[in-house]
Amino acid sequence: MKKLLLFLCIVLITAPAVSADDLNYQCIGKGLADYMNAVIAGAGDIPNVKLLSPAFNMTSSTFDEIVNAIGQAGGNFGDLDGIAGNAYNVENRRITSWLTEKLKNPYVSGKPLYLTETGEKDYADGKISEDEAIARLKPELDALRTFGNPWNAQAALLFNGLGANSNFPTFQWSVDNLKVLCGGYQCGPVGINQASFFSQSDTIYSTMRDLKMLFDLEIATSGNVEAVIRAVNSIPPDGNVIVRVGVGDDSGGFSDPQKYVDFIKQVADRANNKTVYFIAGPNEPDSEFWADPQCKTSSLPAKKGPLEEG
């Protein structure tokens, strides 16, 4: 586990960005469609399981190219429970502006959206003050958690919002600032992407319960069903865990979609009928190739993130 965590930190911090011109979209689309469809076929009918698309980078020019390539390769978007995507306030452009543009794509338009990474990247990069960051981010979160919002957003998870991953301290918010961003102790669909592997400290889960955060995302590896169930049982009783798998070129033991299906079934069986969400593919597949390694050339480095602006 320590080796995987170190790998996560290296992948997220050190590598240069991927050029959109270097990507073989037809290859990526076929690889992701095959993986996603296999997960849907194997786990799509489990009552307490909800399946999400690969977590697309929604600030990138690669978004439409990859989504279209998956669709053209027969990707079964129709049987997914929602679209996973990552978008931030970044380069002085707002989250909802990115979403308005990207969600016009007919393969994803109208489907429930789960923002599996979000936040104020310009602040994290030291470009604006904390006060300005809060003033910019709060209206975005308010809009996203409004029932019936134009983007059909169901959740917005703040990347490393409680500081579980010490390698990203500038993305962490104090509890007082989280209360401001959420308008009090009612965060609801504003949750946390822990930027870390299952599971977290009692303090983190207690804070989430205090703030009534209903969504938690962490990274699973093969064989850590117990850690996932601990998270399921530790977040607010009406909360939801979203399972991400894979980091960079490391699938965490899930390169074979059947292994992932088996893992999903084990978690579902032990979740006491609580709904658990699973991302059916990589996080930001424009820079993570564990599900389609044949599509990566030597010129394509691993992910820099937490988000590639593209």
mmCIF file of C-alpha atoms in Angstrom:
data_model
loop_
_atom_site.group_PDB
_atom_site.id
_atom_site.type_symbol
_atom_site.label_atom_id
_atom_site.label_comp_id
_atom_site.label_asym_id
_atom_site.label_seq_id
_atom_site.Cartn_x
_atom_site.Cartn_y
_atom_site.Cartn_z
ATOM 1 C CA MET A 1 0.000 0.000 0.000
ATOM 2 C CA LYS A 2 2.832 2.427 0.841
ATOM 3 C CA LYS A 3 4.394 1.709 -2.547
ATOM 4 C CA LEU A 4 1.070 2.450 -4.289
ATOM 5 C CA LEU A 5 0.620 5.682 -2.329
ATOM 6 C CA LEU A 6 4.112 6.799 -3.268
ATOM 7 C CA PHE A 7 3.330 5.970 -6.899
ATOM 8 C CA LEU A 8 0.133 8.021 -6.705
ATOM 9 C CA CYS A 9 2.062 11.024 -5.424
ATOM 10 C CA ILE A 10 4.781 10.717 -8.080
ATOM 11 C CA VAL A 11 2.252 10.297 -10.901
ATOM 12 C CA LEU A 12 0.170 13.246 -9.787
ATOM 13 C CA ILE A 13 3.047 15.645 -9.265
ATOM 14 C CA THR A 14 6.024 15.019 -11.497
ATOM 15 C CA ALA A 15 5.096 14.177 -15.089
ATOM 16 C CA PRO A 16 4.582 16.750 -17.852
ATOM 17 C CA ALA A 17 1.191 17.240 -19.449
ATOM 18 C CA VAL A 18 -0.096 15.082 -22.293
ATOM 19 C CA SER A 19 -0.541 16.765 -25.638
ATOM 20 C CA ALA A 20 -3.992 16.239 -27.100
ATOM 21 C CA ASP A 21 -2.372 15.879 -30.526
ATOM 22 C CA ASP A 22 -0.448 12.810 -29.368
ATOM 23 C CA LEU A 23 -3.496 10.753 -28.431
ATOM 24 C CA ASN A 24 -4.870 7.905 -30.528
ATOM 25 C CA TYR A 25 -8.551 8.538 -29.871
ATOM 26 C CA GLN A 26 -9.833 5.567 -31.854
ATOM 27 C CA CYS A 27 -7.641 3.228 -29.827
ATOM 28 C CA ILE A 28 -8.590 4.873 -26.517
ATOM 29 C CA GLY A 29 -12.277 4.823 -27.360
ATOM 30 C CA LYS A 30 -12.248 1.122 -28.223
ATOM 31 C CA GLY A 31 -10.283 0.183 -25.108
ATOM 32 C CA LEU A 32 -12.509 2.214 -22.783
ATOM 33 C CA ALA A 33 -15.737 1.052 -24.447
ATOM 34 C CA ASP A 34 -14.721 -2.587 -24.074
ATOM 35 C CA TYR A 35 -13.780 -2.133 -20.409
ATOM 36 C CA MET A 36 -16.848 -0.076 -19.520
ATOM 37 C CA ASN A 37 -19.221 -2.439 -21.298
ATOM 38 C CA ALA A 38 -17.730 -5.465 -19.538
ATOM 39 C CA VAL A 39 -18.276 -3.829 -16.145
ATOM 40 C CA ILE A 40 -21.850 -2.892 -17.068
ATOM 41 C CA ALA A 41 -22.576 -6.434 -18.277
ATOM 42 C CA GLY A 42 -21.194 -7.960 -15.107
ATOM 43 C CA ALA A 43 -22.409 -5.543 -12.422
ATOM 44 C CA GLY A 44 -25.077 -3.349 -13.970
ATOM 45 C CA ASP A 45 -28.006 -5.301 -12.515
ATOM 46 C CA ILE A 46 -26.851 -5.342 -8.877
ATOM 47 C CA PRO A 47 -29.544 -3.420 -6.942
ATOM 48 C CA ASN A 48 -27.239 -1.454 -4.617
ATOM 49 C CA VAL A 49 -24.584 -0.680 -7.244
ATOM 50 C CA LYS A 50 -24.500 2.415 -9.437
ATOM 51 C CA LEU A 51 -22.022 2.589 -12.296
ATOM 52 C CA LEU A 52 -20.441 5.783 -13.564
ATOM 53 C CA SER A 53 -18.461 6.484 -16.713
ATOM 54 C CA PRO A 54 -14.704 6.914 -16.665
ATOM 55 C CA ALA A 55 -13.976 10.208 -14.897
ATOM 56 C CA PHE A 56 -13.430 12.542 -17.831
ATOM 57 C CA ASN A 57 -11.271 15.644 -17.700
ATOM 58 C CA MET A 58 -13.927 18.272 -18.418
ATOM 59 C CA THR A 59 -11.493 21.175 -18.730
ATOM 60 C CA SER A 60 -9.652 19.511 -21.599
ATOM 61 C CA SER A 61 -9.946 19.635 -25.369
ATOM 62 C CA THR A 62 -9.697 15.834 -25.221
ATOM 63 C CA PHE A 63 -13.149 15.497 -23.634
ATOM 64 C CA ASP A 64 -15.299 15.405 -26.780
ATOM 65 C CA GLU A 65 -12.735 13.386 -28.710
ATOM 66 C CA ILE A 66 -12.638 10.630 -26.079
ATOM 67 C CA VAL A 67 -16.387 10.608 -25.370
ATOM 68 C CA ASN A 68 -17.160 10.457 -29.085
ATOM 69 C CA ALA A 69 -14.606 7.703 -29.633
ATOM 70 C CA ILE A 70 -16.157 5.614 -26.848
ATOM 71 C CA GLY A 71 -19.615 6.129 -28.297
ATOM 72 C CA GLN A 72 -18.502 5.284 -31.812
ATOM 73 C CA ALA A 73 -16.864 2.109 -30.500
ATOM 74 C CA GLY A 74 -20.175 0.990 -29.010
ATOM 75 C CA GLY A 75 -19.720 2.273 -25.463
ATOM 76 C CA ASN A 76 -22.960 1.679 -23.579
ATOM 77 C CA PHE A 77 -23.525 5.137 -22.073
ATOM 78 C CA GLY A 78 -27.251 4.435 -21.911
ATOM 79 C CA ASP A 79 -26.907 1.809 -19.179
ATOM 80 C CA LEU A 80 -24.695 3.917 -16.927
ATOM 81 C CA ASP A 81 -26.190 5.561 -13.845
ATOM 82 C CA GLY A 82 -24.274 8.747 -14.451
ATOM 83 C CA ILE A 83 -21.277 10.538 -15.897
ATOM 84 C CA ALA A 84 -18.162 11.075 -13.801
ATOM 85 C CA GLY A 85 -16.104 14.144 -14.568
ATOM 86 C CA ASN A 86 -13.507 16.508 -13.142
ATOM 87 C CA ALA A 87 -13.716 20.300 -13.415
ATOM 88 C CA TYR A 88 -12.276 23.174 -11.406
ATOM 89 C CA ASN A 89 -12.268 26.926 -11.289
ATOM 90 C CA VAL A 90 -9.053 27.227 -13.276
ATOM 91 C CA GLU A 91 -7.346 29.850 -15.415
ATOM 92 C CA ASN A 92 -10.046 32.319 -14.388
ATOM 93 C CA ARG A 93 -12.791 30.177 -15.893
ATOM 94 C CA ARG A 94 -15.588 28.826 -13.708
ATOM 95 C CA ILE A 95 -16.645 25.208 -13.148
ATOM 96 C CA THR A 96 -20.153 25.712 -14.500
ATOM 97 C CA SER A 97 -18.783 27.332 -17.648
ATOM 98 C CA TRP A 98 -16.762 24.194 -18.390
ATOM 99 C CA LEU A 99 -19.806 22.016 -17.721
ATOM 100 C CA THR A 100 -22.120 24.067 -19.926
ATOM 101 C CA GLU A 101 -19.703 23.592 -22.816
ATOM 102 C CA LYS A 102 -18.851 19.920 -22.354
ATOM 103 C CA LEU A 103 -22.311 18.605 -21.488
ATOM 104 C CA LYS A 104 -23.607 19.536 -24.921
ATOM 105 C CA ASN A 105 -22.057 16.304 -26.154
ATOM 106 C CA PRO A 106 -25.006 14.059 -27.125
ATOM 107 C CA TYR A 107 -23.485 10.932 -25.568
ATOM 108 C CA VAL A 108 -23.588 12.478 -22.091
ATOM 109 C CA SER A 109 -26.167 15.255 -22.354
ATOM 110 C CA GLY A 110 -28.912 15.041 -19.762
ATOM 111 C CA LYS A 111 -27.408 12.196 -17.753
ATOM 112 C CA PRO A 112 -26.792 12.662 -14.019
ATOM 113 C CA LEU A 113 -23.373 14.233 -13.460
ATOM 114 C CA TYR A 114 -21.037 13.401 -10.583
ATOM 115 C CA LEU A 115 -18.139 15.838 -10.293
ATOM 116 C CA THR A 116 -15.575 13.472 -8.848
ATOM 117 C CA GLU A 117 -12.935 16.210 -8.594
ATOM 118 C CA THR A 118 -13.577 19.899 -8.175
ATOM 119 C CA GLY A 119 -12.235 22.902 -6.340
ATOM 120 C CA GLU A 120 -10.369 26.169 -6.765
ATOM 121 C CA LYS A 121 -7.212 25.318 -8.679
ATOM 122 C CA ASP A 122 -6.091 28.900 -9.206
ATOM 123 C CA TYR A 123 -6.000 29.284 -5.413
ATOM 124 C CA ALA A 124 -4.198 25.963 -4.979
ATOM 125 C CA ASP A 125 -1.622 27.168 -7.514
ATOM 126 C CA GLY A 126 -1.091 30.387 -5.523
ATOM 127 C CA LYS A 127 -2.611 32.707 -8.115
ATOM 128 C CA ILE A 128 -5.393 34.212 -5.978
ATOM 129 C CA SER A 129 -6.060 34.852 -2.281
ATOM 130 C CA GLU A 130 -8.105 32.638 0.023
ATOM 131 C CA ASP A 131 -10.840 35.271 0.268
ATOM 132 C CA GLU A 132 -11.078 35.520 -3.508
ATOM 133 C CA ALA A 133 -11.080 31.733 -3.805
ATOM 134 C CA ILE A 134 -14.036 31.400 -1.445
ATOM 135 C CA ALA A 135 -15.872 34.232 -3.192
ATOM 136 C CA ARG A 136 -15.410 32.449 -6.532
ATOM 137 C CA LEU A 137 -16.045 28.869 -5.406
ATOM 138 C CA LYS A 138 -19.075 29.268 -3.148
ATOM 139 C CA PRO A 139 -21.474 30.460 -5.906
ATOM 140 C CA GLU A 140 -20.349 27.555 -8.085
ATOM 141 C CA LEU A 141 -21.040 25.016 -5.349
ATOM 142 C CA ASP A 142 -24.362 26.680 -4.535
ATOM 143 C CA ALA A 143 -25.398 26.345 -8.183
ATOM 144 C CA LEU A 144 -24.249 22.738 -8.449
ATOM 145 C CA ARG A 145 -26.106 21.589 -5.336
ATOM 146 C CA THR A 146 -29.354 23.289 -6.284
ATOM 147 C CA PHE A 147 -32.045 20.711 -7.038
ATOM 148 C CA GLY A 148 -32.843 20.622 -10.749
ATOM 149 C CA ASN A 149 -29.688 22.532 -11.725
ATOM 150 C CA PRO A 150 -29.043 22.893 -15.486
ATOM 151 C CA TRP A 151 -26.139 20.424 -15.443
ATOM 152 C CA ASN A 152 -28.047 17.671 -13.606
ATOM 153 C CA ALA A 153 -25.161 17.649 -11.110
ATOM 154 C CA GLN A 154 -25.736 15.212 -8.263
ATOM 155 C CA ALA A 155 -22.446 15.623 -6.419
ATOM 156 C CA ALA A 156 -19.381 17.881 -6.330
ATOM 157 C CA LEU A 157 -16.378 16.433 -4.516
ATOM 158 C CA LEU A 158 -13.642 18.795 -3.345
ATOM 159 C CA PHE A 159 -10.242 17.367 -4.231
ATOM 160 C CA ASN A 160 -8.270 16.648 -1.028
ATOM 161 C CA GLY A 161 -10.693 18.953 0.754
ATOM 162 C CA LEU A 162 -9.890 17.528 4.206
ATOM 163 C CA GLY A 163 -6.188 17.005 3.620
ATOM 164 C CA ALA A 164 -6.048 13.191 3.528
ATOM 165 C CA ASN A 165 -3.162 13.399 1.047
ATOM 166 C CA SER A 166 -0.394 15.567 2.521
ATOM 167 C CA ASN A 167 1.162 16.027 -0.910
ATOM 168 C CA PHE A 168 -1.629 18.432 -1.910
ATOM 169 C CA PRO A 169 -1.880 20.821 1.056
ATOM 170 C CA THR A 170 -3.032 23.803 -0.996
ATOM 171 C CA PHE A 171 -6.274 22.031 -1.913
ATOM 172 C CA GLN A 172 -7.249 21.492 1.724
ATOM 173 C CA TRP A 173 -9.907 23.671 3.358
ATOM 174 C CA SER A 174 -10.343 24.380 7.043
ATOM 175 C CA VAL A 175 -13.575 23.205 8.631
ATOM 176 C CA ASP A 176 -14.588 26.844 9.097
ATOM 177 C CA ASN A 177 -14.065 27.533 5.398
ATOM 178 C CA LEU A 178 -15.973 24.395 4.454
ATOM 179 C CA LYS A 179 -18.879 25.657 6.525
ATOM 180 C CA VAL A 180 -18.735 28.932 4.588
ATOM 181 C CA LEU A 181 -18.593 27.112 1.248
ATOM 182 C CA CYS A 182 -21.543 24.921 2.264
ATOM 183 C CA GLY A 183 -23.563 27.647 3.967
ATOM 184 C CA GLY A 184 -23.336 25.921 7.355
ATOM 185 C CA TYR A 185 -23.455 22.299 8.489
ATOM 186 C CA GLN A 186 -25.410 21.157 5.437
ATOM 187 C CA CYS A 187 -22.900 20.333 2.709
ATOM 188 C CA GLY A 188 -25.143 17.631 1.249
ATOM 189 C CA PRO A 189 -23.942 16.830 -2.283
ATOM 190 C CA VAL A 190 -20.723 18.791 -1.707
ATOM 191 C CA GLY A 191 -18.414 15.993 -0.614
ATOM 192 C CA ILE A 192 -14.744 15.048 -0.538
ATOM 193 C CA ASN A 193 -12.422 13.356 -3.007
ATOM 194 C CA GLN A 194 -9.870 12.061 -0.514
ATOM 195 C CA ALA A 195 -7.085 11.903 -3.147
ATOM 196 C CA SER A 196 -5.992 8.757 -1.345
ATOM 197 C CA PHE A 197 -6.551 5.025 -1.032
ATOM 198 C CA PHE A 198 -9.264 3.499 1.151
ATOM 199 C CA SER A 199 -9.751 4.128 4.024
ATOM 200 C CA GLN A 200 -9.315 7.360 6.043
ATOM 201 C CA SER A 201 -8.915 8.405 9.680
ATOM 202 C CA ASP A 202 -11.799 8.519 12.127
ATOM 203 C CA THR A 203 -11.263 12.297 12.317
ATOM 204 C CA ILE A 204 -11.912 12.755 8.605
ATOM 205 C CA TYR A 205 -15.069 10.658 8.649
ATOM 206 C CA SER A 206 -16.285 12.419 11.800
ATOM 207 C CA THR A 207 -15.830 15.804 10.124
ATOM 208 C CA MET A 208 -17.797 14.601 7.114
ATOM 209 C CA ARG A 209 -20.612 13.466 9.392
ATOM 210 C CA ASP A 210 -20.592 16.822 11.214
ATOM 211 C CA LEU A 211 -20.806 18.697 7.905
ATOM 212 C CA LYS A 212 -23.442 16.265 6.588
ATOM 213 C CA MET A 213 -21.378 15.540 3.479
ATOM 214 C CA LEU A 214 -23.137 12.891 1.418
ATOM 215 C CA PHE A 215 -20.355 11.849 -0.997
ATOM 216 C CA ASP A 216 -16.908 10.368 -0.402
ATOM 217 C CA LEU A 217 -14.468 9.208 -3.108
ATOM 218 C CA GLU A 218 -11.417 7.070 -2.475
ATOM 219 C CA ILE A 219 -9.188 4.748 -4.510
ATOM 220 C CA ALA A 220 -9.571 0.978 -4.216
ATOM 221 C CA THR A 221 -7.064 -1.761 -4.884
ATOM 222 C CA SER A 222 -7.731 -5.442 -5.388
ATOM 223 C CA GLY A 223 -8.243 -7.213 -2.091
ATOM 224 C CA ASN A 224 -9.151 -4.190 0.043
ATOM 225 C CA VAL A 225 -12.880 -4.858 0.323
ATOM 226 C CA GLU A 226 -12.655 -4.414 4.106
ATOM 227 C CA ALA A 227 -11.295 -0.880 3.726
ATOM 228 C CA VAL A 228 -14.088 0.069 1.331
ATOM 229 C CA ILE A 229 -16.726 -1.286 3.717
ATOM 230 C CA ARG A 230 -15.150 0.698 6.553
ATOM 231 C CA ALA A 231 -15.701 3.870 4.534
ATOM 232 C CA VAL A 232 -19.265 2.843 3.684
ATOM 233 C CA ASN A 233 -19.974 2.427 7.387
ATOM 234 C CA SER A 234 -18.128 5.581 8.492
ATOM 235 C CA ILE A 235 -19.625 8.344 6.349
ATOM 236 C CA PRO A 236 -23.062 9.833 7.162
ATOM 237 C CA PRO A 237 -25.770 7.126 7.223
ATOM 238 C CA ASP A 238 -27.429 8.557 4.131
ATOM 239 C CA GLY A 239 -24.091 9.170 2.422
ATOM 240 C CA ASN A 240 -22.570 7.519 -0.643
ATOM 241 C CA VAL A 241 -19.120 6.141 -1.383
ATOM 242 C CA ILE A 242 -17.721 6.473 -4.907
ATOM 243 C CA VAL A 243 -15.014 3.942 -5.740
ATOM 244 C CA ARG A 244 -12.220 4.939 -8.087
ATOM 245 C CA VAL A 245 -9.689 2.376 -9.308
ATOM 246 C CA GLY A 246 -6.325 2.803 -10.981
ATOM 247 C CA VAL A 247 -3.616 5.448 -10.886
ATOM 248 C CA GLY A 248 -1.631 6.287 -13.990
ATOM 249 C CA ASP A 249 -0.613 2.972 -15.571
ATOM 250 C CA ASP A 250 -1.309 0.961 -12.396
ATOM 251 C CA SER A 251 -4.780 -0.611 -12.377
ATOM 252 C CA GLY A 252 -4.528 -1.589 -8.725
ATOM 253 C CA GLY A 253 -5.260 -5.159 -9.785
ATOM 254 C CA PHE A 254 -8.221 -4.371 -12.029
ATOM 255 C CA SER A 255 -6.813 -4.418 -15.570
ATOM 256 C CA ASP A 256 -9.120 -7.389 -16.201
ATOM 257 C CA PRO A 257 -12.674 -5.989 -15.945
ATOM 258 C CA GLN A 258 -13.901 -9.326 -14.573
ATOM 259 C CA LYS A 259 -11.639 -8.832 -11.544
ATOM 260 C CA TYR A 260 -13.317 -5.470 -11.023
ATOM 261 C CA VAL A 261 -16.787 -7.002 -11.413
ATOM 262 C CA ASP A 262 -15.923 -9.623 -8.804
ATOM 263 C CA PHE A 263 -14.699 -6.883 -6.459
ATOM 264 C CA ILE A 264 -17.896 -4.863 -6.993
ATOM 265 C CA LYS A 265 -19.987 -7.897 -6.109
ATOM 266 C CA GLN A 266 -18.003 -8.490 -2.915
ATOM 267 C CA VAL A 267 -18.456 -4.877 -1.811
ATOM 268 C CA ALA A 268 -22.152 -4.903 -2.701
ATOM 269 C CA ASP A 269 -22.715 -8.098 -0.729
ATOM 270 C CA ARG A 270 -21.205 -6.567 2.408
ATOM 271 C CA ALA A 271 -22.607 -3.038 2.150
ATOM 272 C CA ASN A 272 -25.811 -3.828 4.091
ATOM 273 C CA ASN A 273 -27.939 -2.720 1.124
ATOM 274 C CA LYS A 274 -26.311 0.720 1.028
ATOM 275 C CA THR A 275 -25.769 2.049 -2.479
ATOM 276 C CA VAL A 276 -22.147 2.210 -3.605
ATOM 277 C CA TYR A 277 -20.970 3.963 -6.779
ATOM 278 C CA PHE A 278 -18.177 2.578 -8.971
ATOM 279 C CA ILE A 279 -16.312 4.383 -11.758
ATOM 280 C CA ALA A 280 -16.252 1.984 -14.729
ATOM 281 C CA GLY A 281 -12.849 2.930 -16.066
ATOM 282 C CA PRO A 282 -9.881 5.220 -15.462
ATOM 283 C CA ASN A 283 -9.710 8.656 -13.900
ATOM 284 C CA GLU A 284 -8.983 11.179 -16.695
ATOM 285 C CA PRO A 285 -8.343 8.669 -19.488
ATOM 286 C CA ASP A 286 -6.537 11.305 -21.526
ATOM 287 C CA SER A 287 -3.587 10.681 -19.192
ATOM 288 C CA GLU A 288 -4.207 7.316 -17.485
ATOM 289 C CA PHE A 289 -3.843 4.215 -19.631
ATOM 290 C CA TRP A 290 -4.168 1.232 -17.322
ATOM 291 C CA ALA A 291 -7.384 0.096 -19.053
ATOM 292 C CA ASP A 292 -5.979 0.568 -22.556
ATOM 293 C CA PRO A 293 -2.161 0.268 -22.334
ATOM 294 C CA GLN A 294 -1.975 -0.519 -26.036
ATOM 295 C CA CYS A 295 -2.958 3.107 -26.689
ATOM 296 C CA LYS A 296 -0.001 4.670 -24.882
ATOM 297 C CA THR A 297 3.185 5.396 -26.813
ATOM 298 C CA SER A 298 6.583 6.233 -25.396
ATOM 299 C CA SER A 299 5.861 9.907 -26.065
ATOM 300 C CA LEU A 300 2.863 9.920 -23.719
ATOM 301 C CA PRO A 301 3.834 10.603 -20.110
ATOM 302 C CA ALA A 302 1.734 9.781 -17.086
ATOM 303 C CA LYS A 303 -0.618 12.182 -15.368
ATOM 304 C CA LYS A 304 0.574 15.364 -13.661
ATOM 305 C CA GLY A 305 -2.791 16.441 -12.085
ATOM 306 C CA PRO A 306 -4.907 16.675 -10.035
ATOM 307 C CA LEU A 307 -6.180 17.957 -13.327
ATOM 308 C CA GLU A 308 -4.740 18.477 -16.784
ATOM 309 C CA GLU A 309 -6.140 21.637 -18.266
ATOM 310 C CA GLY A 310 -5.506 20.339 -21.797
#
